[in-house]
mmCIF file of C-alpha atoms and ligand atoms in Angstrom:
data_model
loop_
_atom_site.group_PDB
_atom_site.id
_atom_site.type_symbol
_atom_site.label_atom_id
_atom_site.label_comp_id
_atom_site.label_asym_id
_atom_site.label_seq_id
_atom_site.Cartn_x
_atom_site.Cartn_y
_atom_site.Cartn_z
ATOM 1 C CA MET A 1 230.740 47.351 222.429
ATOM 2 C CA VAL A 2 232.476 48.698 225.516
ATOM 3 C CA ILE A 3 236.092 49.182 226.153
ATOM 4 C CA VAL A 4 237.099 48.280 229.811
ATOM 5 C CA VAL A 5 240.781 49.381 230.766
ATOM 6 C CA ALA A 6 242.767 50.529 233.733
ATOM 7 C CA VAL A 7 245.219 53.250 232.597
ATOM 8 C CA ALA A 8 247.788 54.993 234.973
ATOM 9 C CA GLU A 9 248.483 58.804 234.618
ATOM 10 C CA ASN A 10 251.594 58.155 232.453
ATOM 11 C CA GLY A 11 249.388 55.907 229.991
ATOM 12 C CA ILE A 12 250.767 52.785 231.053
ATOM 13 C CA ILE A 13 248.469 49.703 231.066
ATOM 14 C CA GLY A 14 251.017 46.813 231.346
ATOM 15 C CA ARG A 15 254.376 45.639 232.428
ATOM 16 C CA GLY A 16 255.712 42.676 230.456
ATOM 17 C CA ASP A 17 252.648 40.331 230.414
ATOM 18 C CA GLY A 18 251.066 41.510 233.528
ATOM 19 C CA LEU A 19 249.533 44.626 235.232
ATOM 20 C CA PRO A 20 252.028 47.093 236.847
ATOM 21 C CA TRP A 21 249.998 47.374 239.958
ATOM 22 C CA HIS A 22 247.779 45.659 242.538
ATOM 23 C CA VAL A 23 244.409 47.381 242.870
ATOM 24 C CA SER A 24 241.820 45.131 244.105
ATOM 25 C CA GLY A 25 239.140 47.736 243.907
ATOM 26 C CA ASP A 26 239.658 47.798 240.160
ATOM 27 C CA LEU A 27 239.579 43.947 239.904
ATOM 28 C CA LYS A 28 236.016 44.192 241.670
ATOM 29 C CA ARG A 29 234.740 46.740 239.216
ATOM 30 C CA PHE A 30 236.019 44.706 236.216
ATOM 31 C CA ARG A 31 234.229 41.793 237.512
ATOM 32 C CA ALA A 32 230.947 43.659 237.978
ATOM 33 C CA ILE A 33 231.196 45.483 234.519
ATOM 34 C CA THR A 34 232.071 42.404 232.594
ATOM 35 C CA TRP A 35 229.774 39.833 234.295
ATOM 36 C CA GLY A 36 227.795 37.705 232.086
ATOM 37 C CA LYS A 37 229.118 39.292 228.878
ATOM 38 C CA PRO A 38 231.300 37.956 226.113
ATOM 39 C CA LEU A 39 234.857 39.523 226.418
ATOM 40 C CA ILE A 40 237.138 40.079 223.398
ATOM 41 C CA MET A 41 240.807 39.853 224.320
ATOM 42 C CA GLY A 42 244.196 39.391 222.607
ATOM 43 C CA ARG A 43 245.926 36.365 222.902
ATOM 44 C CA ARG A 44 248.756 37.905 225.164
ATOM 45 C CA THR A 45 246.079 39.260 227.417
ATOM 46 C CA PHE A 46 244.522 35.815 227.714
ATOM 47 C CA GLU A 47 247.784 33.828 228.440
ATOM 48 C CA SER A 48 248.569 36.730 231.070
ATOM 49 C CA ILE A 49 245.294 35.936 232.788
ATOM 50 C CA GLY A 50 246.100 32.308 232.478
ATOM 51 C CA ARG A 51 242.528 30.942 232.595
ATOM 52 C CA PRO A 52 238.755 31.415 231.388
ATOM 53 C CA LEU A 53 237.109 34.074 233.525
ATOM 54 C CA PRO A 54 234.195 32.683 235.205
ATOM 55 C CA GLY A 55 230.700 33.772 234.296
ATOM 56 C CA ARG A 56 231.790 35.158 230.883
ATOM 57 C CA THR A 57 232.624 33.846 227.437
ATOM 58 C CA SER A 58 236.221 34.652 226.456
ATOM 59 C CA ILE A 59 236.850 35.142 222.828
ATOM 60 C CA VAL A 60 240.507 35.137 222.089
ATOM 61 C CA VAL A 61 241.905 37.043 219.135
ATOM 62 C CA SER A 62 245.036 35.379 217.388
ATOM 63 C CA ARG A 63 246.450 34.780 214.121
ATOM 64 C CA ASP A 64 247.449 31.164 215.184
ATOM 65 C CA ALA A 65 244.871 29.025 213.697
ATOM 66 C CA GLU A 66 246.065 26.127 215.876
ATOM 67 C CA LEU A 67 246.225 27.891 219.234
ATOM 68 C CA SER A 68 245.019 25.524 221.882
ATOM 69 C CA LEU A 69 242.471 26.955 224.176
ATOM 70 C CA PRO A 70 240.640 25.537 227.196
ATOM 71 C CA GLU A 71 237.202 24.249 226.726
ATOM 72 C CA GLY A 72 234.459 27.012 226.498
ATOM 73 C CA VAL A 73 237.097 29.692 225.183
ATOM 74 C CA LEU A 74 236.410 30.712 221.615
ATOM 75 C CA LEU A 75 239.048 31.681 219.128
ATOM 76 C CA ALA A 76 238.745 34.286 216.429
ATOM 77 C CA SER A 77 241.177 34.923 213.761
ATOM 78 C CA SER A 78 240.466 38.599 213.384
ATOM 79 C CA LEU A 79 238.969 41.405 215.393
ATOM 80 C CA ASP A 80 235.934 41.493 212.970
ATOM 81 C CA ALA A 81 235.512 37.611 213.429
ATOM 82 C CA ALA A 82 235.665 38.282 217.232
ATOM 83 C CA ILE A 83 233.171 41.158 217.095
ATOM 84 C CA ALA A 84 230.720 38.996 214.966
ATOM 85 C CA ARG A 85 231.125 36.196 217.390
ATOM 86 C CA ALA A 86 230.433 38.426 220.600
ATOM 87 C CA GLY A 87 227.439 39.660 218.842
ATOM 88 C CA VAL A 88 225.999 36.149 218.553
ATOM 89 C CA GLU A 89 227.041 35.185 222.207
ATOM 90 C CA ALA A 90 225.622 38.377 223.658
ATOM 91 C CA GLN A 91 222.313 37.507 221.995
ATOM 92 C CA ARG A 92 222.640 33.917 223.280
ATOM 93 C CA LEU A 93 223.487 35.129 226.784
ATOM 94 C CA GLY A 94 220.692 37.714 226.606
ATOM 95 C CA VAL A 95 222.929 40.797 227.344
ATOM 96 C CA ALA A 96 223.319 44.126 225.499
ATOM 97 C CA GLU A 97 226.949 44.432 225.045
ATOM 98 C CA ALA A 98 230.231 42.860 224.792
ATOM 99 C CA ALA A 99 233.404 44.125 226.470
ATOM 100 C CA VAL A 100 236.782 44.547 224.956
ATOM 101 C CA VAL A 101 239.356 43.863 227.619
ATOM 102 C CA GLY A 102 242.722 44.363 226.067
ATOM 103 C CA GLY A 103 245.562 44.410 225.558
ATOM 104 C CA ALA A 104 247.080 47.558 223.873
ATOM 105 C CA ASP A 105 247.129 45.939 220.390
ATOM 106 C CA ILE A 106 243.466 44.932 220.540
ATOM 107 C CA TYR A 107 242.481 48.334 222.122
ATOM 108 C CA ALA A 108 244.111 50.206 219.445
ATOM 109 C CA GLN A 109 242.145 48.322 216.736
ATOM 110 C CA ALA A 110 238.801 48.249 218.717
ATOM 111 C CA LEU A 111 238.488 51.829 219.582
ATOM 112 C CA PRO A 112 237.155 52.855 216.233
ATOM 113 C CA HIS A 113 234.369 50.413 216.883
ATOM 114 C CA ALA A 114 233.555 51.089 220.355
ATOM 115 C CA ASP A 115 230.340 52.701 221.830
ATOM 116 C CA ALA A 116 231.565 53.390 225.434
ATOM 117 C CA LEU A 117 234.752 53.433 227.374
ATOM 118 C CA ARG A 118 234.805 52.434 231.080
ATOM 119 C CA LEU A 119 238.225 53.607 232.401
ATOM 120 C CA THR A 120 239.840 53.278 235.657
ATOM 121 C CA ARG A 121 242.313 55.956 236.245
ATOM 122 C CA ILE A 122 245.115 54.618 238.296
ATOM 123 C CA HIS A 123 246.554 57.767 240.226
ATOM 124 C CA GLY A 124 250.194 57.022 239.757
ATOM 125 C CA ALA A 125 252.911 56.585 237.167
ATOM 126 C CA PRO A 126 254.270 53.125 237.609
ATOM 127 C CA ALA A 127 256.906 51.859 235.447
ATOM 128 C CA GLY A 128 255.664 49.824 232.424
ATOM 129 C CA ASP A 129 256.171 49.142 228.727
ATOM 130 C CA VAL A 130 252.466 48.754 227.345
ATOM 131 C CA VAL A 131 250.662 51.933 226.832
ATOM 132 C CA PHE A 132 247.074 52.659 225.877
ATOM 133 C CA PRO A 133 246.633 54.244 222.590
ATOM 134 C CA ALA A 134 246.002 57.887 222.475
ATOM 135 C CA LEU A 135 242.342 58.738 222.417
ATOM 136 C CA ASN A 136 240.904 61.256 220.105
ATOM 137 C CA VAL A 137 239.496 63.484 222.924
ATOM 138 C CA PRO A 138 236.492 65.003 220.683
ATOM 139 C CA ASP A 139 235.145 61.616 220.128
ATOM 140 C CA TRP A 140 234.426 60.951 223.623
ATOM 141 C CA ARG A 141 231.999 62.577 226.078
ATOM 142 C CA GLU A 142 232.652 62.022 229.903
ATOM 143 C CA ILE A 143 229.351 60.882 231.384
ATOM 144 C CA ALA A 144 230.368 59.870 235.013
ATOM 145 C CA ARG A 145 233.077 59.993 237.269
ATOM 146 C CA GLU A 146 233.456 58.504 240.889
ATOM 147 C CA GLY A 147 236.404 58.492 243.272
ATOM 148 C CA PRO A 148 239.247 58.730 244.120
ATOM 149 C CA PHE A 149 239.256 55.685 246.229
ATOM 150 C CA GLN A 150 241.860 53.532 247.966
ATOM 151 C CA GLY A 151 241.424 50.735 250.205
ATOM 152 C CA GLU A 152 243.958 48.718 252.160
ATOM 153 C CA LYS A 153 244.546 46.274 249.325
ATOM 154 C CA ASP A 154 245.088 49.029 246.750
ATOM 155 C CA GLU A 155 248.634 49.965 246.021
ATOM 156 C CA PHE A 156 247.345 53.217 244.268
ATOM 157 C CA ALA A 157 244.271 55.418 244.586
ATOM 158 C CA PHE A 158 241.860 55.111 241.482
ATOM 159 C CA SER A 159 238.957 56.850 240.117
ATOM 160 C CA PHE A 160 236.201 55.364 237.549
ATOM 161 C CA VAL A 161 235.568 57.569 234.570
ATOM 162 C CA ASP A 162 232.950 56.431 232.063
ATOM 163 C CA TYR A 163 232.687 57.948 228.493
ATOM 164 C CA GLU A 164 230.257 57.499 225.627
ATOM 165 C CA ARG A 165 231.034 58.187 221.907
ATOM 166 C CA ALA A 166 230.152 61.910 221.389
HETATM 167 N N1 NAP B 1 245.601 47.861 232.254
HETATM 168 C C1 NAP B 1 244.513 47.105 231.690
HETATM 169 O O1 NAP B 1 243.258 47.447 231.844
HETATM 170 C C2 NAP B 1 245.144 45.792 230.765
HETATM 171 C C3 NAP B 1 243.965 45.232 230.299
HETATM 172 C C4 NAP B 1 244.369 43.998 229.464
HETATM 173 C C5 NAP B 1 245.811 43.796 229.170
HETATM 174 N N2 NAP B 1 246.598 44.753 229.794
HETATM 175 C C6 NAP B 1 248.067 44.403 229.607
HETATM 176 O O2 NAP B 1 248.545 44.459 228.221
HETATM 177 C C7 NAP B 1 249.563 43.695 227.844
HETATM 178 C C8 NAP B 1 249.139 42.865 226.508
HETATM 179 O O3 NAP B 1 248.824 43.798 225.515
HETATM 180 P P1 NAP B 1 249.587 43.501 224.072
HETATM 181 O O4 NAP B 1 249.278 44.728 223.268
HETATM 182 O O5 NAP B 1 250.878 43.082 224.244
HETATM 183 O O6 NAP B 1 248.892 42.109 223.702
HETATM 184 P P2 NAP B 1 247.222 41.767 223.346
HETATM 185 O O7 NAP B 1 246.449 43.057 222.770
HETATM 186 O O8 NAP B 1 246.666 41.240 224.667
HETATM 187 O O9 NAP B 1 247.272 40.649 222.285
HETATM 188 C C9 NAP B 1 247.990 40.808 221.171
HETATM 189 C C10 NAP B 1 247.876 39.632 220.360
HETATM 190 O O10 NAP B 1 246.470 39.619 219.808
HETATM 191 C C11 NAP B 1 246.570 38.939 218.417
HETATM 192 N N3 NAP B 1 245.896 39.866 217.553
HETATM 193 C C12 NAP B 1 246.141 41.134 217.565
HETATM 194 N N4 NAP B 1 245.365 41.736 216.637
HETATM 195 C C13 NAP B 1 244.882 40.828 215.898
HETATM 196 C C14 NAP B 1 244.157 40.635 214.630
HETATM 197 N N5 NAP B 1 243.946 41.808 214.022
HETATM 198 N N6 NAP B 1 243.995 39.437 214.165
HETATM 199 C C15 NAP B 1 244.365 38.259 214.669
HETATM 200 N N7 NAP B 1 244.941 38.451 215.995
HETATM 201 C C16 NAP B 1 245.377 39.591 216.429
HETATM 202 C C17 NAP B 1 247.885 38.369 218.038
HETATM 203 O O11 NAP B 1 247.903 36.998 218.604
HETATM 204 P P3 NAP B 1 249.107 36.012 218.002
HETATM 205 O O12 NAP B 1 250.383 36.468 218.192
HETATM 206 O O13 NAP B 1 248.732 34.747 218.687
HETATM 207 O O14 NAP B 1 248.671 36.025 216.558
HETATM 208 C C18 NAP B 1 248.668 39.496 218.935
HETATM 209 O O15 NAP B 1 249.985 38.833 219.139
HETATM 210 C C19 NAP B 1 249.977 43.024 228.992
HETATM 211 O O16 NAP B 1 250.929 43.781 229.825
HETATM 212 C C20 NAP B 1 248.619 43.092 229.822
HETATM 213 O O17 NAP B 1 248.876 42.995 231.305
HETATM 214 C C21 NAP B 1 246.369 45.602 230.696
#
């Protein structure tokens, strides 16, 4: 299981329901990393995306058993149920991993279960009210780093940093 997240230098990952930045280069990388895989996300993150992401199976975690979701989107009543479902889906799709794609509540609960972390560092300190949970640094080993990059459509420069569990 891999955690995929973009985090600013002040730890911010969200503002209200959305992202506090427009960084097209990160969205492209998110698509490439998650393509073809089962995605585990919290109900609030699913609502902020507002639609099933194409080419991937969305598994939405919610305590609301009546939550109505678009066809093809799976509902899980707990993180454990989502992880189990993601395993079955990964096998069905023929992929080796599932991705946890937020938000803060789900990241905090999923971190102890994750084998890898693919982080985009947003080089800025935008205002926001959703923070990535503190990482226990000794648990993680940096294995790759690229960037910084900044294209015309990127409000901030950004770098990609990959970690595996130490
Ligand atoms: N920068 C990034 O990479 C990134 C990525 C994703 C999201 N975000 C940002 O993060 C913010 C959303 O994060 P968030 O922490 O507010 O919400 P969230 O983690 O997306 O969703 C929280 C919801 O998930 C459900 N949930 C959580 N734990 C559960 C459990 N153990 N069992 C059953 N259901 C559970 C609950 O849904 P119910 O209330 O329906 O029960 C809870 O309200 C937004 O600002 C978004 O833009 C940023």
